[in-house]
Coordinates of C-alpha atoms (C1' of nucleotides) in Angstrom, one line a residue:
Chain A
X1 CA -9.0 -88.0 33.4
X2 CA -9.1 -84.4 34.5
X3 CA -11.7 -82.2 33.1
X4 CA -11.1 -81.2 29.6
X5 CA -10.8 -77.4 29.1
X6 CA -10.2 -76.1 25.6
X7 CA -10.2 -72.6 24.3
X8 CA -10.8 -70.9 21.0
X9 CA -8.6 -67.8 20.9
X10 CA -9.2 -65.5 17.9
X11 CA -7.9 -62.0 17.3
X12 CA -10.5 -59.4 16.7
X13 CA -8.9 -58.2 13.5
X14 CA -11.8 -58.6 11.1
X15 CA -14.4 -61.2 10.1
X16 CA -13.7 -64.8 11.3
X17 CA -12.5 -67.0 8.5
X18 CA -14.2 -70.4 8.0
X19 CA -10.9 -72.0 8.9
X20 CA -11.2 -70.3 12.3
X21 CA -14.8 -71.5 12.6
X22 CA -13.6 -75.0 11.9
X23 CA -11.0 -74.7 14.6
X24 CA -13.6 -73.5 17.0
X25 CA -15.9 -76.3 16.0
X26 CA -13.2 -79.0 16.6
X27 CA -12.4 -77.5 20.0
X28 CA -16.1 -77.5 20.9
X29 CA -16.7 -81.0 19.7
X30 CA -13.6 -82.3 21.5
X31 CA -14.7 -80.6 24.8
X32 CA -18.3 -81.7 24.6
X33 CA -17.5 -85.2 23.8
X34 CA -16.0 -85.5 27.3
X35 CA -18.3 -83.1 29.0
X36 CA -15.5 -80.5 29.1
X37 CA -15.5 -76.8 28.9
X38 CA -15.2 -74.6 25.8
X39 CA -13.7 -71.2 26.4
X40 CA -13.7 -68.2 24.2
X41 CA -10.7 -65.9 24.8
X42 CA -10.1 -62.8 22.8
X43 CA -6.5 -62.2 21.9
X44 CA -6.2 -58.5 21.3
X45 CA -2.7 -57.8 22.4
X46 CA -2.0 -56.0 19.1
X47 CA -3.9 -52.8 19.6
X48 CA -3.0 -51.5 16.2
X49 CA -4.9 -54.3 14.5
X50 CA -8.0 -54.1 16.6
X51 CA -11.2 -53.8 14.4
X52 CA -14.4 -52.5 15.8
X53 CA -17.2 -55.0 15.5
X54 CA -15.0 -58.1 15.2
X55 CA -15.6 -59.4 18.7
X56 CA -19.3 -59.3 18.2
X57 CA -18.9 -60.9 14.8
X58 CA -17.0 -63.8 16.3
X59 CA -19.6 -64.4 19.0
X60 CA -22.5 -64.1 16.6
X61 CA -20.8 -66.5 14.3
X62 CA -20.3 -69.1 17.0
X63 CA -23.8 -68.7 18.1
X64 CA -25.2 -69.1 14.6
X65 CA -23.2 -72.4 14.2
X66 CA -24.6 -73.7 17.5
X67 CA -21.3 -73.6 19.2
X68 CA -22.0 -72.7 22.8
X69 CA -19.4 -70.8 24.8
X70 CA -19.1 -71.9 28.4
X71 CA -16.7 -69.2 29.5
X72 CA -15.9 -66.0 27.7
X73 CA -16.1 -62.3 27.7
X74 CA -19.9 -62.4 27.7
X75 CA -20.4 -65.6 29.7
X76 CA -17.9 -64.8 32.4
X77 CA -16.3 -67.6 34.4
X78 CA -13.9 -68.2 37.2
X79 CA -10.8 -67.7 35.1
X80 CA -11.6 -64.2 33.7
X81 CA -11.2 -61.7 32.4
X82 CA -11.3 -63.4 29.0
X83 CA -10.0 -60.5 26.9
X84 CA -6.3 -60.2 26.9
X85 CA -6.3 -56.4 26.9
X86 CA -8.2 -56.7 30.2
X87 CA -5.5 -58.9 31.6
X88 CA -2.7 -56.6 30.8
X89 CA -1.6 -56.4 34.4
X90 CA -1.0 -60.1 34.8
X91 CA 1.6 -60.6 32.0
X92 CA 4.4 -58.4 33.2
X93 CA 5.1 -60.3 36.4
X94 CA 5.5 -63.5 34.3
X95 CA 8.0 -61.8 32.1
X96 CA 9.8 -60.7 35.2
X97 CA 10.0 -64.3 36.5
X98 CA 11.7 -65.3 33.3
X99 CA 14.1 -62.4 33.6
X100 CA 14.9 -63.4 37.1
X101 CA 15.6 -67.0 36.0
X102 CA 17.9 -65.7 33.3
X103 CA 15.6 -67.1 30.6
X104 CA 14.6 -63.7 29.3
X105 CA 16.4 -60.3 28.9
X106 CA 15.9 -56.7 28.1
X107 CA 16.7 -55.6 24.6
X108 CA 16.9 -52.0 23.4
X109 CA 17.4 -52.4 19.6
X110 CA 14.9 -50.3 17.7
X111 CA 12.7 -51.7 15.0
X112 CA 14.7 -49.7 12.5
X113 CA 18.0 -51.1 13.5
X114 CA 16.8 -54.6 13.3
X115 CA 15.2 -53.9 10.0
X116 CA 18.5 -52.6 8.6
X117 CA 20.2 -55.7 10.0
X118 CA 17.7 -58.0 8.3
X119 CA 18.1 -56.2 4.9
X120 CA 21.9 -56.4 5.2
X121 CA 21.7 -60.2 5.9
X122 CA 19.3 -60.6 3.1
X123 CA 21.6 -58.8 0.6
X124 CA 24.3 -61.4 1.2
X125 CA 21.8 -64.3 1.0
X126 CA 21.4 -64.9 4.7
X127 CA 18.5 -64.8 7.1
X128 CA 19.0 -62.6 10.1
X129 CA 17.9 -64.2 13.3
X130 CA 18.1 -62.7 16.7
X131 CA 19.7 -65.6 18.6
X132 CA 22.7 -66.7 20.6
X133 CA 25.0 -66.1 17.7
X134 CA 24.2 -62.4 17.4
X135 CA 22.7 -61.4 20.7
X136 CA 26.2 -60.6 22.0
X137 CA 26.6 -57.9 19.4
X138 CA 23.3 -56.1 19.9
X139 CA 22.0 -53.7 22.5
X140 CA 20.6 -55.7 25.4
X141 CA 21.2 -56.6 29.0
X142 CA 23.8 -59.2 28.0
X143 CA 26.0 -56.7 26.2
X144 CA 25.5 -53.8 28.5
X145 CA 26.7 -53.4 32.1
X146 CA 24.0 -53.9 34.7
X147 CA 24.2 -50.2 35.7
X148 CA 23.9 -49.1 32.1
X149 CA 20.8 -51.1 31.2
X150 CA 19.2 -50.3 34.6
X151 CA 19.8 -46.6 34.0
X152 CA 18.2 -47.0 30.6
X153 CA 15.1 -48.6 32.1
X154 CA 14.9 -45.8 34.8
X155 CA 15.2 -43.2 32.0
X156 CA 12.2 -44.7 30.4
X157 CA 14.0 -45.8 27.2
X158 CA 11.9 -48.1 25.1
X159 CA 12.7 -51.8 25.4
X160 CA 11.4 -55.2 24.7
X161 CA 11.8 -58.4 26.7
X162 CA 13.1 -61.4 24.7
X163 CA 13.2 -65.0 25.4
X164 CA 16.7 -66.4 25.7
X165 CA 16.7 -69.4 23.4
X166 CA 19.4 -72.0 24.3
X167 CA 22.2 -72.2 21.8
X168 CA 22.2 -75.7 20.7
X169 CA 19.7 -78.2 22.2
X170 CA 17.4 -80.7 20.6
X171 CA 14.0 -80.3 22.0
X172 CA 11.4 -83.1 21.8
X173 CA 7.7 -82.7 21.8
X174 CA 4.5 -84.4 20.7
X175 CA 1.5 -83.3 18.7
X176 CA -1.7 -85.3 18.9
X177 CA -2.0 -85.2 15.1
X178 CA 1.5 -85.1 13.9
X179 CA 3.3 -87.3 16.4
X180 CA 6.8 -86.7 17.7
X181 CA 8.8 -83.7 16.5
X182 CA 12.4 -82.8 17.2
X183 CA 13.8 -79.3 16.7
X184 CA 17.2 -77.9 17.4
X185 CA 17.0 -74.6 19.3
X186 CA 19.9 -73.3 17.2
X187 CA 17.4 -72.7 14.4
X188 CA 15.1 -70.7 16.6
X189 CA 15.3 -67.0 17.5
X190 CA 15.0 -65.0 20.7
X191 CA 11.3 -64.1 20.3
X192 CA 10.0 -61.0 21.8
X193 CA 7.7 -61.8 24.7
X194 CA 6.9 -58.3 25.9
X195 CA 6.6 -55.3 23.6
X196 CA 7.7 -51.8 24.1
X197 CA 4.1 -50.7 24.2
X198 CA 3.7 -52.6 27.5
X199 CA 1.7 -55.4 26.0
X200 CA 2.8 -59.0 25.8
X201 CA 3.2 -60.7 22.4
X202 CA 1.0 -63.7 21.5
X203 CA 3.6 -66.2 22.7
X204 CA 3.8 -64.9 26.3
X205 CA 0.1 -64.1 26.7
X206 CA -1.0 -67.4 25.2
X207 CA 1.2 -69.5 27.5
X208 CA 0.4 -67.6 30.6
X209 CA -3.3 -67.6 29.9
X210 CA -3.5 -71.2 28.9
X211 CA -1.8 -72.1 32.2
X212 CA -3.8 -69.7 34.3
X213 CA -7.1 -70.9 32.7
X214 CA -6.0 -74.5 33.2
X215 CA -6.3 -75.4 29.5
X216 CA -5.8 -79.1 29.0
X217 CA -5.7 -79.3 25.2
X218 CA -4.6 -76.7 22.7
X219 CA -6.3 -77.3 19.4
X220 CA -5.3 -74.7 16.8
X221 CA -4.3 -74.2 13.2
X222 CA -1.2 -75.6 11.7
X223 CA 0.3 -72.1 11.2
X224 CA 1.2 -72.3 14.8
X225 CA 3.3 -75.5 14.5
X226 CA 6.6 -73.5 13.9
X227 CA 6.2 -71.7 17.2
X228 CA 5.4 -74.9 19.2
X229 CA 9.0 -75.4 20.2
X230 CA 9.1 -71.9 21.7
X231 CA 5.9 -72.6 23.6
X232 CA 7.3 -75.8 25.0
X233 CA 10.4 -73.9 26.1
X234 CA 8.3 -71.4 27.8
X235 CA 6.4 -74.0 29.8
X236 CA 9.7 -75.5 30.7
X237 CA 11.1 -72.2 31.9
X238 CA 8.1 -71.5 34.0
X239 CA 8.2 -75.0 35.4
X240 CA 4.6 -75.7 34.3
X241 CA 3.1 -78.8 32.8
X242 CA 2.2 -78.1 29.2
X243 CA -1.2 -78.9 27.8
X244 CA -1.5 -81.4 25.0
X245 CA -1.3 -79.9 21.5
X246 CA -3.1 -80.7 18.3
X247 CA -2.3 -78.7 15.1
X248 CA -5.1 -78.8 12.5
X249 CA -4.3 -79.0 8.8
X250 CA -5.2 -75.9 6.8
X251 CA -8.1 -75.2 4.5
X252 CA -6.8 -74.7 1.0
X253 CA -8.0 -72.9 -2.1
X254 CA -10.4 -74.9 -4.3
X255 CA -8.0 -74.6 -7.2
X256 CA -4.4 -73.4 -7.5
X257 CA -2.2 -73.1 -4.5
X258 CA -2.1 -71.8 -1.0
X259 CA -4.5 -71.4 1.8
X260 CA -8.1 -70.3 1.3
X261 CA -8.5 -66.5 1.2
X262 CA -11.2 -64.0 0.8
X263 CA -10.1 -63.4 -2.8
X264 CA -10.9 -67.0 -3.7
X265 CA -14.4 -66.6 -2.6
X266 CA -14.8 -63.4 -4.5
X267 CA -13.3 -64.9 -7.6
X268 CA -15.4 -68.1 -7.5
X269 CA -18.5 -66.8 -6.0
X270 CA -18.7 -68.5 -2.6
X271 CA -18.3 -67.0 0.9
X272 CA -15.3 -67.5 3.0
X273 CA -16.9 -66.2 6.1
X274 CA -19.8 -67.5 8.2
X275 CA -21.7 -64.2 8.3
X276 CA -22.0 -61.1 6.2
X277 CA -19.3 -58.6 7.2
X278 CA -20.8 -55.1 7.0
X279 CA -17.8 -53.0 7.8
X280 CA -15.4 -51.4 5.4
X281 CA -14.7 -53.8 2.6
X282 CA -17.7 -56.0 3.0
X283 CA -17.7 -59.8 2.6
X284 CA -20.3 -62.4 1.9
X285 CA -21.4 -64.8 4.5
X286 CA -22.9 -68.3 4.5
X287 CA -25.8 -67.3 6.5
X288 CA -26.9 -64.6 4.1
X289 CA -26.2 -66.8 1.1
X290 CA -29.0 -69.1 2.4
X291 CA -27.0 -71.9 4.0
X292 CA -28.5 -73.6 7.0
X293 CA -26.1 -73.5 10.0
X294 CA -26.5 -77.3 10.4
X295 CA -25.4 -77.8 6.8
X296 CA -22.5 -75.4 7.2
X297 CA -21.3 -77.0 10.4
X298 CA -21.7 -80.5 8.9
X299 CA -19.7 -79.5 5.8
X300 CA -17.0 -77.9 7.9
X301 CA -16.7 -80.9 10.3
X302 CA -16.0 -83.3 7.4
X303 CA -13.3 -81.1 6.0
X304 CA -10.3 -82.6 7.6
X305 CA -12.1 -85.1 9.9
X306 CA -14.0 -88.2 9.0
X307 CA -15.9 -90.7 11.2
X308 CA -14.3 -93.8 9.6
X309 CA -17.8 -94.8 8.5
X310 CA -19.7 -93.9 5.4
X311 CA -22.1 -91.6 7.2
X312 CA -21.9 -88.1 5.9
X313 CA -24.9 -86.3 7.4
X314 CA -24.4 -85.5 11.1
X315 CA -26.3 -83.4 13.5
X316 CA -24.2 -81.5 16.1
X317 CA -25.1 -84.2 18.6
X318 CA -23.9 -86.9 16.3
X319 CA -20.7 -85.0 15.6
X320 CA -20.1 -84.6 19.3
X321 CA -20.6 -88.3 19.7
X322 CA -18.4 -89.4 16.8
X323 CA -15.6 -86.8 16.9
X324 CA -12.1 -87.7 17.8
X325 CA -8.7 -86.0 17.3
X326 CA -7.3 -89.3 16.1
X327 CA -9.5 -89.1 13.0
X328 CA -8.4 -85.7 12.0
X329 CA -6.2 -85.9 8.8
X330 CA -2.7 -84.6 8.5
X331 CA -2.8 -82.9 5.2
X332 CA -4.5 -79.7 4.1
X333 CA -8.0 -79.9 2.6
X334 CA -9.1 -78.1 -0.5
X335 CA -12.4 -76.4 0.0
X336 CA -15.1 -77.6 -2.4
X337 CA -18.0 -75.1 -2.8
X338 CA -20.0 -77.7 -4.8
X339 CA -20.0 -80.1 -1.9
X340 CA -21.0 -77.3 0.4
X341 CA -24.1 -76.9 -1.8
X342 CA -24.8 -80.6 -1.7
X343 CA -24.9 -80.5 2.1
X344 CA -27.4 -77.7 2.1
X345 CA -29.5 -79.6 -0.4
X346 CA -29.6 -82.6 1.9
X347 CA -30.7 -80.5 4.9
X348 CA -33.3 -78.6 2.8
X349 CA -34.8 -81.9 1.8
X350 CA -35.3 -82.8 5.4
X351 CA -37.4 -79.7 6.1
X352 CA -41.2 -80.0 6.1
X353 CA -43.1 -78.2 3.3
X354 CA -44.7 -76.2 5.9
X355 CA -41.4 -75.0 7.3
X356 CA -40.0 -74.2 3.9
X357 CA -43.2 -72.3 3.0
X358 CA -42.6 -70.1 6.0
X359 CA -39.1 -69.4 5.0
X360 CA -40.1 -68.8 1.4
X361 CA -42.8 -66.4 2.5
X362 CA -40.2 -64.4 4.3
X363 CA -38.2 -64.4 1.1
X364 CA -41.1 -63.2 -0.9
X365 CA -41.9 -60.4 1.6
X366 CA -38.3 -59.2 1.3
X367 CA -38.9 -59.2 -2.4
X368 CA -42.0 -57.0 -2.1
X369 CA -44.8 -59.5 -2.4
X370 CA -47.2 -58.9 0.4
X371 CA -50.6 -60.4 -0.2
X372 CA -52.4 -63.0 -2.2
X373 CA -49.4 -65.2 -2.9
X374 CA -51.3 -68.4 -3.0
X375 CA -50.8 -71.8 -1.4
X376 CA -47.0 -71.7 -0.8
X377 CA -46.9 -75.0 1.0
X378 CA -48.2 -76.7 -2.1
X379 CA -45.9 -74.7 -4.3
X380 CA -42.9 -75.6 -2.3
X381 CA -43.8 -79.2 -2.5
X382 CA -43.7 -79.0 -6.2
X383 CA -40.1 -77.8 -6.5
X384 CA -38.5 -78.8 -3.2
X385 CA -36.5 -81.6 -4.4
X386 CA -34.9 -79.6 -7.2
X387 CA -33.5 -76.8 -5.0
X388 CA -30.6 -76.5 -2.7
X389 CA -31.6 -73.1 -1.2
X390 CA -34.8 -71.3 -0.3
X391 CA -33.8 -68.6 -2.7
X392 CA -33.7 -71.2 -5.5
X393 CA -37.4 -71.8 -4.9
X394 CA -37.9 -68.3 -6.4
X395 CA -35.9 -69.0 -9.5
X396 CA -37.8 -72.3 -9.9
X397 CA -41.2 -70.8 -9.5
X398 CA -41.1 -67.3 -10.8
X399 CA -43.5 -68.2 -13.6
X400 CA -46.1 -69.3 -11.0
X401 CA -46.4 -65.7 -10.0
X402 CA -46.4 -63.9 -13.3
X403 CA -47.1 -64.8 -16.9
X404 CA -44.1 -65.1 -19.2
X405 CA -43.1 -61.9 -20.9
X406 CA -40.8 -63.6 -23.4
X407 CA -40.9 -67.0 -25.0
X408 CA -37.8 -69.1 -25.5
X409 CA -36.9 -68.9 -29.2
X410 CA -35.2 -72.2 -29.2
X411 CA -38.4 -73.9 -28.0
X412 CA -40.5 -71.9 -30.5
X413 CA -38.3 -73.0 -33.4
X414 CA -38.5 -76.5 -32.4
X415 CA -42.1 -76.9 -31.2
X416 CA -44.3 -74.2 -32.7
X417 CA -46.1 -75.5 -35.7
X418 CA -48.7 -74.0 -38.0
X419 CA -51.5 -75.8 -36.2
X420 CA -50.2 -74.9 -32.7
X421 CA -52.6 -71.9 -32.3
X422 CA -55.6 -73.9 -33.3
X423 CA -54.7 -76.7 -31.0
X424 CA -54.2 -74.4 -28.1
X425 CA -57.5 -72.7 -28.8
X426 CA -59.2 -76.1 -28.6
X427 CA -57.3 -76.9 -25.4
X428 CA -58.4 -73.6 -24.0
X429 CA -62.1 -74.2 -24.5
X430 CA -61.7 -77.7 -23.2
X431 CA -60.1 -76.4 -20.0
X432 CA -62.7 -73.6 -19.7
X433 CA -65.5 -76.2 -19.3
X434 CA -63.8 -78.1 -16.6
X435 CA -65.1 -77.4 -13.1
X436 CA -62.5 -79.3 -11.2
X437 CA -59.2 -77.7 -12.0
X438 CA -57.1 -79.9 -9.9
X439 CA -54.2 -81.7 -11.5
X440 CA -55.8 -85.1 -11.1
X441 CA -58.9 -83.8 -13.0
X442 CA -57.3 -81.8 -15.8
X443 CA -54.7 -84.3 -16.7
X444 CA -56.9 -87.2 -17.7
X445 CA -59.3 -84.8 -19.4
X446 CA -56.6 -83.4 -21.6
X447 CA -55.1 -86.7 -22.3
X448 CA -58.4 -88.2 -23.3
X449 CA -59.0 -85.2 -25.6
X450 CA -55.6 -85.7 -27.3
X451 CA -56.3 -89.3 -27.9
X452 CA -59.8 -88.6 -29.2
X453 CA -58.5 -86.1 -31.6
X454 CA -55.6 -88.2 -32.7
X455 CA -53.0 -85.7 -31.8
X456 CA -49.8 -86.8 -30.3
X457 CA -48.7 -85.7 -26.8
X458 CA -45.6 -83.9 -28.0
X459 CA -47.4 -81.6 -30.3
X460 CA -49.7 -80.4 -27.6
X461 CA -47.8 -80.6 -24.3
X462 CA -44.7 -78.8 -25.5
X463 CA -46.5 -75.7 -26.8
X464 CA -48.8 -75.8 -23.8
X465 CA -45.8 -75.6 -21.5
X466 CA -44.4 -72.9 -23.7
X467 CA -47.3 -70.5 -23.3
X468 CA -47.7 -71.2 -19.6
X469 CA -44.0 -71.1 -18.6
X470 CA -42.3 -69.4 -21.4
X471 CA -39.8 -72.1 -21.9
X472 CA -39.3 -75.8 -21.5
X473 CA -38.7 -76.3 -17.8
X474 CA -40.5 -76.6 -14.5
X475 CA -42.7 -79.1 -12.7
X476 CA -45.5 -81.2 -14.0
X477 CA -47.6 -78.9 -16.2
X478 CA -50.9 -79.9 -14.8
X479 CA -49.6 -79.1 -11.3
X480 CA -48.7 -75.7 -12.5
X481 CA -52.0 -74.8 -14.1
X482 CA -53.8 -76.1 -11.1
X483 CA -51.8 -73.8 -8.9
X484 CA -52.2 -70.7 -11.0
X485 CA -55.9 -71.4 -11.6
X486 CA -58.2 -71.6 -14.6
X487 CA -58.5 -67.9 -15.3
X488 CA -54.7 -67.3 -15.4
X489 CA -54.2 -70.5 -17.5
X490 CA -56.7 -69.3 -20.1
X491 CA -55.2 -65.9 -20.1
X492 CA -51.7 -67.2 -20.7
X493 CA -52.8 -69.4 -23.5
X494 CA -54.5 -66.5 -25.2
X495 CA -51.5 -64.2 -24.6
X496 CA -49.1 -66.8 -25.8
X497 CA -50.9 -67.5 -29.0
X498 CA -51.0 -63.8 -30.0
X499 CA -47.4 -63.2 -28.9
X500 CA -45.9 -66.1 -30.7
X501 CA -48.0 -66.2 -33.8
X502 CA -46.9 -62.8 -35.0
Chain B
rG1 C1' 17.2 -69.1 1.3
rG2 C1' 16.4 -71.6 6.3
rU3 C1' 13.1 -74.5 9.8
rC4 C1' 9.0 -77.5 10.2
rC5 C1' 4.8 -80.2 8.2
rA6 C1' 2.4 -82.9 4.4
rU7 C1' 1.5 -86.3 -0.3
rU8 C1' -4.5 -92.4 -2.2
rC9 C1' -9.5 -91.0 -8.1
rG10 C1' -10.3 -83.7 -10.5
rU11 C1' -12.0 -82.7 -5.0
rC12 C1' -13.2 -84.6 0.3
rU13 C1' -11.6 -89.2 2.0
rA14 C1' -11.6 -94.9 3.8
rG15 C1' -8.2 -98.7 3.9
rU16 C1' -4.3 -102.9 4.3
rG17 C1' 2.5 -106.1 4.6
rG18 C1' -1.0 -110.3 0.2
rU19 C1' -8.1 -106.1 -1.3
rU20 C1' -11.4 -106.6 -7.9
rA21 C1' -7.8 -100.3 -3.4
rG22 C1' -14.1 -98.7 -0.8
rG23 C1' -17.5 -94.3 -0.3
rA24 C1' -19.1 -89.2 -1.2
rC25 C1' -19.0 -84.6 -4.5
rG26 C1' -18.1 -83.6 -9.6
rU27 C1' -18.2 -85.7 -14.4
rC28 C1' -20.1 -89.1 -18.3
rA29 C1' -23.9 -92.7 -20.1
rG30 C1' -28.6 -95.1 -19.6
rG31 C1' -33.5 -95.0 -17.2
rU32 C1' -37.7 -92.1 -15.3
rU33 C1' -40.0 -87.2 -16.5
rU34 C1' -42.8 -86.6 -23.9
rU35 C1' -40.0 -80.3 -20.6
rC36 C1' -36.0 -78.8 -17.3
rA37 C1' -34.3 -80.3 -12.7
rU38 C1' -34.5 -84.0 -9.0
rC39 C1' -34.2 -89.1 -8.6
rC40 C1' -32.5 -94.3 -9.8
rU41 C1' -28.8 -97.4 -12.2
rG42 C1' -24.2 -97.9 -14.3
rG43 C1' -19.4 -96.1 -15.9
rU44 C1' -14.9 -93.0 -15.6
rA45 C1' -10.9 -92.1 -12.4
rA46 C1' -6.0 -92.6 -7.5
rC47 C1' -1.8 -95.1 -4.0
rA48 C1' 4.0 -88.5 -6.7
rG49 C1' 8.9 -90.7 -8.4
rG50 C1' 13.4 -93.6 -7.2
rG51 C1' 15.9 -96.7 -4.0
rG52 C1' 15.8 -100.1 -0.1
rU53 C1' 13.5 -103.9 4.0
rU54 C1' 10.5 -108.2 2.7
rC55 C1' 8.5 -114.2 -0.3
rG56 C1' 5.5 -109.9 -1.2
rA57 C1' 4.9 -103.3 -0.5
rU58 C1' 0.0 -98.4 -1.6
rU59 C1' 1.1 -99.7 3.6
rC60 C1' 7.7 -99.8 7.0
rC61 C1' 12.6 -96.9 6.1
rC62 C1' 15.7 -93.4 3.1
rC63 C1' 16.3 -90.0 -0.9
rU64 C1' 14.1 -86.8 -4.6
rA65 C1' 10.1 -84.1 -6.4
rU66 C1' 5.9 -81.3 -5.4
rG67 C1' 2.7 -78.6 -2.2
rG68 C1' 2.0 -75.9 2.4
rA69 C1' 3.0 -73.1 6.9
rC70 C1' 6.4 -70.2 9.4
rU71 C1' 10.6 -67.1 9.1
rA72 C1' 7.6 -59.1 12.8
rC73 C1' 7.9 -55.3 19.0
rC74 C1' 0.9 -59.8 13.9
rA75 C1' -1.8 -63.2 15.8

RNA sequence: GGUCCAUUCGUCUAGUGGUUAGGACGUCAGGUUUUCAUCCUGGUAACAGGGGUUCGAUUCCCCUAUGGACUACCA
């Protein structure tokens, strides 16, 4: 088998959608599985949609995910340049080849004229398509005399170059995911290949570049499936072998209908982009929300592909090993934000307490804590298994850092009894006399005291937790007091008694 | 409207011409924790509908329905 060469070819029109990231990932996995080459090509032939910062965003996103580009605008390579606007000079000659072969032609219709035609057709319930049926009535090198259209070109009149789609021919082609497809050219239109601004359209640039860059497999989103027949025709007109195609199913909204959009994320509170997008209308990113790239990639890989086994947790290496186009599904996948969290939970559990403590320390610094924040490794160990994100450690441990300011009324109503203050006072003096304040020392001491006094556990432990935490949640109470220390424990008991007894 | 694509639990999916249709997320129940969460155990829940083909279809074919993509001098 020849060397696999695949490309990811986004347009720099804004932040890269997670559907795009998944396309890049599948390309990457496919290439790496066979030791092939992953190419990043920037498709910026539409200058009006170019967005500053988007190229960098794309590259940073791939890097964050651990997708390594072999050839691209930064990496270079033998087939460059890798930005289509830098390849402008190469496209025109290919358009000319098509014209010479009679497979393409000049057209002088203005956008306004065509728009009017479209409206007119629509008003009588038809769809206007620029094809064999109408091309004979419009302004182009078929309807004009050679001297007339040549004169127009010489005069610098604006024109486009269109592909001449055959009138009525069944064309057959194959997709690695969808199998064999047949389309009649009569339903297709004469697509513009070369725009009046001197730039090629996607269709021309894409085919020319894929050929020149010796791309062997085109793995892209399903939204391209309708233009596949055109692309096949172009390869045929040029006399080139076409690469193999695989059209990936789309990522759909978690609820309702249609493909996943930024709005869904905003509405339901999850990101639709890998990284925070800082320009203009900003957008949340998985990285900034606290997702690990490994978890993000794992989640994305399983959305539309499965290994055929019951394994769900995969490293990039394992994904590379297991991936195959054959196991990519045919139908669109609804995105499930809950499952995304679950993946992150799995990866967080695998981190060492030491590593998590470091990450949590960073988090605390950003929050303004600078010194004296205690044994974070131990703290993290107490709550690790209940969190999915490093930021959750904070919401699970805020009461470690500061005494409660309010006390849960529900819990007070249920647990606070007349004798509670007296019992807590007793408990306080008991704790005061303990020298070893570790959990393993305080717990048996307190339990023995409860037994000796004939109290029951519930009447003591619940109010104890209430004054220490402020409500009924959190890790083992003796672990908490051990971490905050004797002095703080006694203070909280005292404060709690006076605050609640009022 | 037209062209093309798709359709297994709520979601991601496995699977087969004859299976108790499997797993994961979610959800529910029980257990653990005298808290909350985690965790463990168990339960709930699906082959879109109608025709064929066949001894037998969830699986193969056709139709319908539903969903989706595309329908620009955007990609």
